[in-house]
Amino acid sequence: MTALDGLPLWLALLVAAFLVIGSTLTFLGALGLLRLKSFYDRLHAPTLGTSWGTAGILLASMLVYSWMQDRTILHELVIGSFVMITTPVTLMLLGRAALHRDRAEGSADVPPPIHSKTDA
């Protein structure tokens, strides 16, 4: 007998749906990280998978623990907020660092800067 035995069927199905959606998105993000060819392509897949995958898993956790403890559990909102804030910032910093490196190396695959120093 576990604490989850008293979980109603409708809530168990909702939690299972959030877990499946969250874990599927996280898996797709990890798969994109492995399969995509360029660094810039690889930045997008894990970012989307991490943020929305984490949201699904955290929503499931919030529902289960709120039901089990008969009060609203909001710890997961703090975790989700940090993930939602830090993931895009990390993506932007990694993308800018890679773009700067590629331009410094003279790579033909990256666009030129919008405003070059010679224009001013």
CSV table of C-alpha atoms in Angstrom, one decimal:
chain,number,residue,atom,x,y,z
A,1,MET,CA,0.0,0.0,0.0
A,2,THR,CA,1.4,3.3,-1.1
A,3,ALA,CA,0.3,6.9,-0.7
A,4,LEU,CA,-0.7,6.9,-4.3
A,5,ASP,CA,-3.3,4.2,-3.9
A,6,GLY,CA,-5.8,6.8,-2.8
A,7,LEU,CA,-5.3,8.9,-5.9
A,8,PRO,CA,-8.6,9.2,-7.9
A,9,LEU,CA,-8.6,7.8,-11.4
A,10,TRP,CA,-9.2,11.2,-13.1
A,11,LEU,CA,-6.2,12.7,-11.3
A,12,ALA,CA,-4.0,9.7,-12.0
A,13,LEU,CA,-4.9,10.0,-15.7
A,14,LEU,CA,-4.1,13.7,-15.7
A,15,VAL,CA,-0.8,13.2,-14.0
A,16,ALA,CA,0.1,10.4,-16.3
A,17,ALA,CA,-0.7,12.6,-19.3
A,18,PHE,CA,1.6,15.4,-18.0
A,19,LEU,CA,4.4,12.9,-17.3
A,20,VAL,CA,4.1,11.3,-20.8
A,21,ILE,CA,4.1,14.8,-22.5
A,22,GLY,CA,6.9,16.1,-20.3
A,23,SER,CA,9.1,13.0,-20.7
A,24,THR,CA,8.4,12.8,-24.5
A,25,LEU,CA,9.4,16.5,-25.0
A,26,THR,CA,12.5,16.0,-22.9
A,27,PHE,CA,13.4,12.9,-24.9
A,28,LEU,CA,12.9,14.7,-28.2
A,29,GLY,CA,15.1,17.5,-27.0
A,30,ALA,CA,17.9,15.0,-26.1
A,31,LEU,CA,17.4,13.2,-29.4
A,32,GLY,CA,17.7,16.6,-31.3
A,33,LEU,CA,20.9,17.3,-29.4
A,34,LEU,CA,22.3,14.0,-30.7
A,35,ARG,CA,20.9,14.1,-34.3
A,36,LEU,CA,21.1,17.7,-35.5
A,37,LYS,CA,24.2,18.6,-37.4
A,38,SER,CA,25.3,22.1,-36.6
A,39,PHE,CA,25.8,23.8,-33.3
A,40,TYR,CA,23.1,26.4,-34.0
A,41,ASP,CA,20.6,23.7,-34.8
A,42,ARG,CA,21.5,21.8,-31.6
A,43,LEU,CA,20.8,24.8,-29.5
A,44,HIS,CA,17.0,24.8,-30.2
A,45,ALA,CA,16.0,21.2,-29.6
A,46,PRO,CA,17.3,20.8,-26.0
A,47,THR,CA,16.0,24.3,-25.1
A,48,LEU,CA,12.5,23.6,-26.1
A,49,GLY,CA,12.5,20.1,-24.8
A,50,THR,CA,14.0,21.1,-21.5
A,51,SER,CA,11.6,24.0,-20.8
A,52,TRP,CA,8.3,22.4,-21.9
A,53,GLY,CA,9.3,18.9,-20.8
A,54,THR,CA,10.2,20.3,-17.3
A,55,ALA,CA,6.9,22.1,-17.2
A,56,GLY,CA,4.9,18.9,-17.8
A,57,ILE,CA,6.8,16.9,-15.2
A,58,LEU,CA,6.6,19.7,-12.6
A,59,LEU,CA,2.8,20.1,-13.2
A,60,ALA,CA,2.4,16.4,-12.6
A,61,SER,CA,4.4,16.6,-9.4
A,62,MET,CA,2.4,19.6,-8.2
A,63,LEU,CA,-0.9,17.8,-8.7
A,64,VAL,CA,0.2,14.6,-7.0
A,65,TYR,CA,1.7,16.3,-3.9
A,66,SER,CA,-1.1,18.8,-3.6
A,67,TRP,CA,-3.6,15.9,-3.5
A,68,MET,CA,-1.5,13.8,-1.1
A,69,GLN,CA,-0.9,16.6,1.4
A,70,ASP,CA,-4.4,18.3,1.1
A,71,ARG,CA,-2.9,21.7,0.5
A,72,THR,CA,-1.5,23.6,-2.5
A,73,ILE,CA,2.1,22.8,-3.2
A,74,LEU,CA,3.9,25.5,-5.1
A,75,HIS,CA,7.6,24.5,-4.8
A,76,GLU,CA,7.5,23.3,-8.3
A,77,LEU,CA,6.5,26.8,-9.6
A,78,VAL,CA,9.8,28.2,-8.2
A,79,ILE,CA,11.8,25.4,-9.9
A,80,GLY,CA,9.9,25.9,-13.2
A,81,SER,CA,10.4,29.6,-13.0
A,82,PHE,CA,14.1,29.2,-12.7
A,83,VAL,CA,14.3,26.7,-15.6
A,84,MET,CA,12.1,29.0,-17.8
A,85,ILE,CA,14.3,32.0,-17.0
A,86,THR,CA,17.7,30.4,-17.2
A,87,THR,CA,17.3,28.2,-20.2
A,88,PRO,CA,16.6,31.0,-22.8
A,89,VAL,CA,19.4,33.1,-21.3
A,90,THR,CA,21.8,30.2,-21.5
A,91,LEU,CA,20.7,29.6,-25.1
A,92,MET,CA,21.3,33.2,-26.0
A,93,LEU,CA,24.8,33.3,-24.4
A,94,LEU,CA,25.9,30.1,-26.0
A,95,GLY,CA,24.6,31.2,-29.4
A,96,ARG,CA,26.4,34.6,-29.2
A,97,ALA,CA,29.6,33.0,-28.0
A,98,ALA,CA,29.5,30.6,-31.0
A,99,LEU,CA,28.7,33.3,-33.4
A,100,HIS,CA,31.5,35.5,-32.1
A,101,ARG,CA,33.9,32.5,-32.4
A,102,ASP,CA,32.7,31.7,-36.0
A,103,ARG,CA,33.1,35.3,-37.1
A,104,ALA,CA,36.5,35.6,-35.6
A,105,GLU,CA,37.6,32.4,-37.4
A,106,GLY,CA,36.1,33.8,-40.7
A,107,SER,CA,33.6,31.0,-41.2
A,108,ALA,CA,31.4,31.4,-44.3
A,109,ASP,CA,28.4,29.7,-42.7
A,110,VAL,CA,27.5,32.7,-40.5
A,111,PRO,CA,26.0,36.0,-41.6
A,112,PRO,CA,28.1,39.1,-41.4
A,113,PRO,CA,27.4,41.6,-38.5
A,114,ILE,CA,24.6,44.0,-39.0
A,115,HIS,CA,26.6,47.1,-38.1
A,116,SER,CA,30.3,46.8,-38.8
A,117,LYS,CA,32.8,49.2,-37.3
A,118,THR,CA,33.7,50.5,-40.7
A,119,ASP,CA,30.1,51.8,-41.3
A,120,ALA,CA,30.3,54.3,-38.4
